[in-house]
N, CA, C and O of each residue as an XYZ file, in Angstrom:
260
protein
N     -83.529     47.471     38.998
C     -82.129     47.620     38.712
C     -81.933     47.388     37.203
O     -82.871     46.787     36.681
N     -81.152     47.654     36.576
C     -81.058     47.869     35.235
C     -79.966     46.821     35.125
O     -79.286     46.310     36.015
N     -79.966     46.623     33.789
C     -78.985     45.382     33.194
C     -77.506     45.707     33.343
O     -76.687     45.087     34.021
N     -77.238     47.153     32.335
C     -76.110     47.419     32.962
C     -75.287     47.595     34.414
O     -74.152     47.205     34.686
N     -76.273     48.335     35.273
C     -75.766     48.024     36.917
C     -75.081     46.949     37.101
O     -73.916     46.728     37.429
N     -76.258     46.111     36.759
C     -76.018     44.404     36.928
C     -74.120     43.801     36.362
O     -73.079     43.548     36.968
N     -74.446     43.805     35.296
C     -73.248     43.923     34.350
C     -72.369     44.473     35.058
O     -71.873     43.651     35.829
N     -71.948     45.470     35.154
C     -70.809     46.233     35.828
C     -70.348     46.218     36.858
O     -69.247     46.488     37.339
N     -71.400     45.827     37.248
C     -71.238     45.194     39.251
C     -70.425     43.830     39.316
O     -69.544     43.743     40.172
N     -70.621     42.962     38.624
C     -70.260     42.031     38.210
C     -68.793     41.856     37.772
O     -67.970     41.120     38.316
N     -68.558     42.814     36.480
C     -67.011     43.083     36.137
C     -66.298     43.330     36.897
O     -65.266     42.663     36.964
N     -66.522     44.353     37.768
C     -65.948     44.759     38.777
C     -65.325     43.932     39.534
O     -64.101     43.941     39.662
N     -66.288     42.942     40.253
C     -66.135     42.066     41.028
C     -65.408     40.469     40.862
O     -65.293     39.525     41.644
N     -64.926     40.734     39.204
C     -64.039     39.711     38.576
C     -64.662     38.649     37.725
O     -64.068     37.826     37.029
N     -66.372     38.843     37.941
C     -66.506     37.634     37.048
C     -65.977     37.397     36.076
O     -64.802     37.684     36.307
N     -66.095     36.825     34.453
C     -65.724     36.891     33.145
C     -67.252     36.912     32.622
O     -68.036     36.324     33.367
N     -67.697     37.385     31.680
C     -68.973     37.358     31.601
C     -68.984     37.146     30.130
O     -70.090     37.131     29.588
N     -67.590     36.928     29.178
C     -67.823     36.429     28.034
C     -67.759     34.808     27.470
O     -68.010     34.544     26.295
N     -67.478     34.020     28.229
C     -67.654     32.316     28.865
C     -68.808     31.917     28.331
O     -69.767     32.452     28.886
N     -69.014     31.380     27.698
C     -70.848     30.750     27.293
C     -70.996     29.559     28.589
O     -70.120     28.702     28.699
N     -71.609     29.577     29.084
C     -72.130     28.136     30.033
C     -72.122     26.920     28.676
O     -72.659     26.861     27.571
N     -71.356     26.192     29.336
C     -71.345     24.686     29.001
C     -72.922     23.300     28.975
O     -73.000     22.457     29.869
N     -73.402     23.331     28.442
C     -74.929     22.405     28.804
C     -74.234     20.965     29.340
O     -73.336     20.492     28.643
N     -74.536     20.445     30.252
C     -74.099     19.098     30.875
C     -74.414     18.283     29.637
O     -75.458     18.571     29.052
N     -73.724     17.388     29.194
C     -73.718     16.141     28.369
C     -73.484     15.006     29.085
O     -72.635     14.596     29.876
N     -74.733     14.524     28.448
C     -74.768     12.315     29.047
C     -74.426     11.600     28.069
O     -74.730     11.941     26.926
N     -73.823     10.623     28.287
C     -73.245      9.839     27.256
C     -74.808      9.221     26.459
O     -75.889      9.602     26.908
N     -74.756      8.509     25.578
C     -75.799      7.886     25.151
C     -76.132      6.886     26.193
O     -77.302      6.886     26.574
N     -75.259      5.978     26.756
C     -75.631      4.950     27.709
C     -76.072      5.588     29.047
O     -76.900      5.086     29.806
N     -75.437      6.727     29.239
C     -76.734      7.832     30.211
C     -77.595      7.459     30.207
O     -78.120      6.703     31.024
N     -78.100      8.024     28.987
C     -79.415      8.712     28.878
C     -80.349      7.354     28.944
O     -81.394      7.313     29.594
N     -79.892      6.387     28.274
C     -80.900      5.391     28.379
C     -80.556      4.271     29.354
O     -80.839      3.087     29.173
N     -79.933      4.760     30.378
C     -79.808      3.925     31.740
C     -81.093      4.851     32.835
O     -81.945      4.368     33.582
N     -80.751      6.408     32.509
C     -81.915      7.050     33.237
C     -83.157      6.627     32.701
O     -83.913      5.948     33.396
N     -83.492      6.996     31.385
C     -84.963      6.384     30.647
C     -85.342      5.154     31.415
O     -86.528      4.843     31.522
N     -84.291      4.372     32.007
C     -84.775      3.076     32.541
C     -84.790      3.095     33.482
O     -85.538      2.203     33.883
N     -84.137      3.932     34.677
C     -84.470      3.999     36.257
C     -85.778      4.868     36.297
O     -86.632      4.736     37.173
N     -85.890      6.228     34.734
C     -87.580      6.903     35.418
C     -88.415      5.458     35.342
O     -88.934      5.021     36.370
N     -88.510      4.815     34.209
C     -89.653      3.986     34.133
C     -89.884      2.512     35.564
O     -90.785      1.759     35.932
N     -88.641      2.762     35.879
C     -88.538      1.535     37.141
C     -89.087      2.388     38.278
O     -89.170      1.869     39.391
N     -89.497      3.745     38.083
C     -90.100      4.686     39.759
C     -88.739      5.750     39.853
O     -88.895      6.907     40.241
N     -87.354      5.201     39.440
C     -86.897      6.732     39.795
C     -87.292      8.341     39.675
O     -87.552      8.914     38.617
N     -87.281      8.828     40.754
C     -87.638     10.112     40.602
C     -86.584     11.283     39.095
O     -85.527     10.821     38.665
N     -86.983     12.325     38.683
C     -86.730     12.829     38.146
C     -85.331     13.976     39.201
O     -84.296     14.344     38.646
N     -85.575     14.245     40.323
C     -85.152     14.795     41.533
C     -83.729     13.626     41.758
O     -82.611     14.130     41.864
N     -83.858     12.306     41.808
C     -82.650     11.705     42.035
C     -81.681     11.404     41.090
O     -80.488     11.125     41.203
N     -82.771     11.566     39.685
C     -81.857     11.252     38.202
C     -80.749     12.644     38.140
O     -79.579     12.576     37.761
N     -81.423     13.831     38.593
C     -80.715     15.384     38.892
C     -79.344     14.713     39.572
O     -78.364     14.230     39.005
N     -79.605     14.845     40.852
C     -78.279     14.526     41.468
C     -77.542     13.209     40.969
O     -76.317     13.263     41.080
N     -78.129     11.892     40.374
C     -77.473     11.185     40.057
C     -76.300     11.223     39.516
O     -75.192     10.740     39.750
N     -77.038     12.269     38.317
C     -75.729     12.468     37.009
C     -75.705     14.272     37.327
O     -75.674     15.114     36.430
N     -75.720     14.463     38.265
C     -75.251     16.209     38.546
C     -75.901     17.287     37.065
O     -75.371     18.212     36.450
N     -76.940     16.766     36.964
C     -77.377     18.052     35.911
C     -78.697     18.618     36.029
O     -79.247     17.943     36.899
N     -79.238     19.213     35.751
C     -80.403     20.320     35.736
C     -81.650     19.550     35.488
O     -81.741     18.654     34.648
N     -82.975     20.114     36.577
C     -83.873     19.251     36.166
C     -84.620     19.486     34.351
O     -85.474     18.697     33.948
N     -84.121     20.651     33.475
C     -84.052     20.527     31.985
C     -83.659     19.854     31.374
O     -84.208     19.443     30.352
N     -82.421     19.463     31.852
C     -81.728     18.437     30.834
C     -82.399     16.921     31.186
O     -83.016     16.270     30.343
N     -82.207     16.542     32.363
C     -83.582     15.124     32.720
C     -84.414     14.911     32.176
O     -84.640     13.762     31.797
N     -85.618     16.436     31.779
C     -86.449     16.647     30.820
C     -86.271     16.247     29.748
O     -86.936     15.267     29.413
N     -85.443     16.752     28.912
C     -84.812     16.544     27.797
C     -84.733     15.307     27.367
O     -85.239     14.867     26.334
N     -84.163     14.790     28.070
C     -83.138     13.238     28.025
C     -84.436     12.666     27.973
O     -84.921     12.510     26.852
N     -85.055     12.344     28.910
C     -86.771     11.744     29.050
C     -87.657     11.953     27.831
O     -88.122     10.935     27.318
N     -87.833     12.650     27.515
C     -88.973     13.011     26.326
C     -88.171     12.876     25.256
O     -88.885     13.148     24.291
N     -87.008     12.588     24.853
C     -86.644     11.817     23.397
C     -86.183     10.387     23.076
O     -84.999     10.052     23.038
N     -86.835      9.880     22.933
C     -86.701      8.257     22.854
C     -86.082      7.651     21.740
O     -85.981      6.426     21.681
């Protein structure tokens, strides 16, 4: 299927498709309350649903100290 299909199928159907997605933001005290539940055994899977965001951004948050 081609991009445009895609696209147009879409308009049609009401999306808005000029909207940029928003990236979830953690406060600073987030991020280093999670840093401290991964290192206590929390899963990366419960830190997701904890704070409702993507297992990328968990990533993220984790690997900058």
């Amino acid at each position: 299927m081609r991009r445009n299909t895609v696209r147009d199928t879409l308009r049609r159907a009401g999306f808005d498709l000029n909207t940029k997605a928003k990236r979830a933001v953690l406060s600073e005290e987030q991020k280093a309350e999670a840093r401290r539940l991964f290192a206590n055994g929390t899963t990366r899977r419960k830190l997701m649903e904890m704070y409702g965001v993507s297992e990328s951004t968990i990533r993220r948050v984790l690997r900058r100290r």
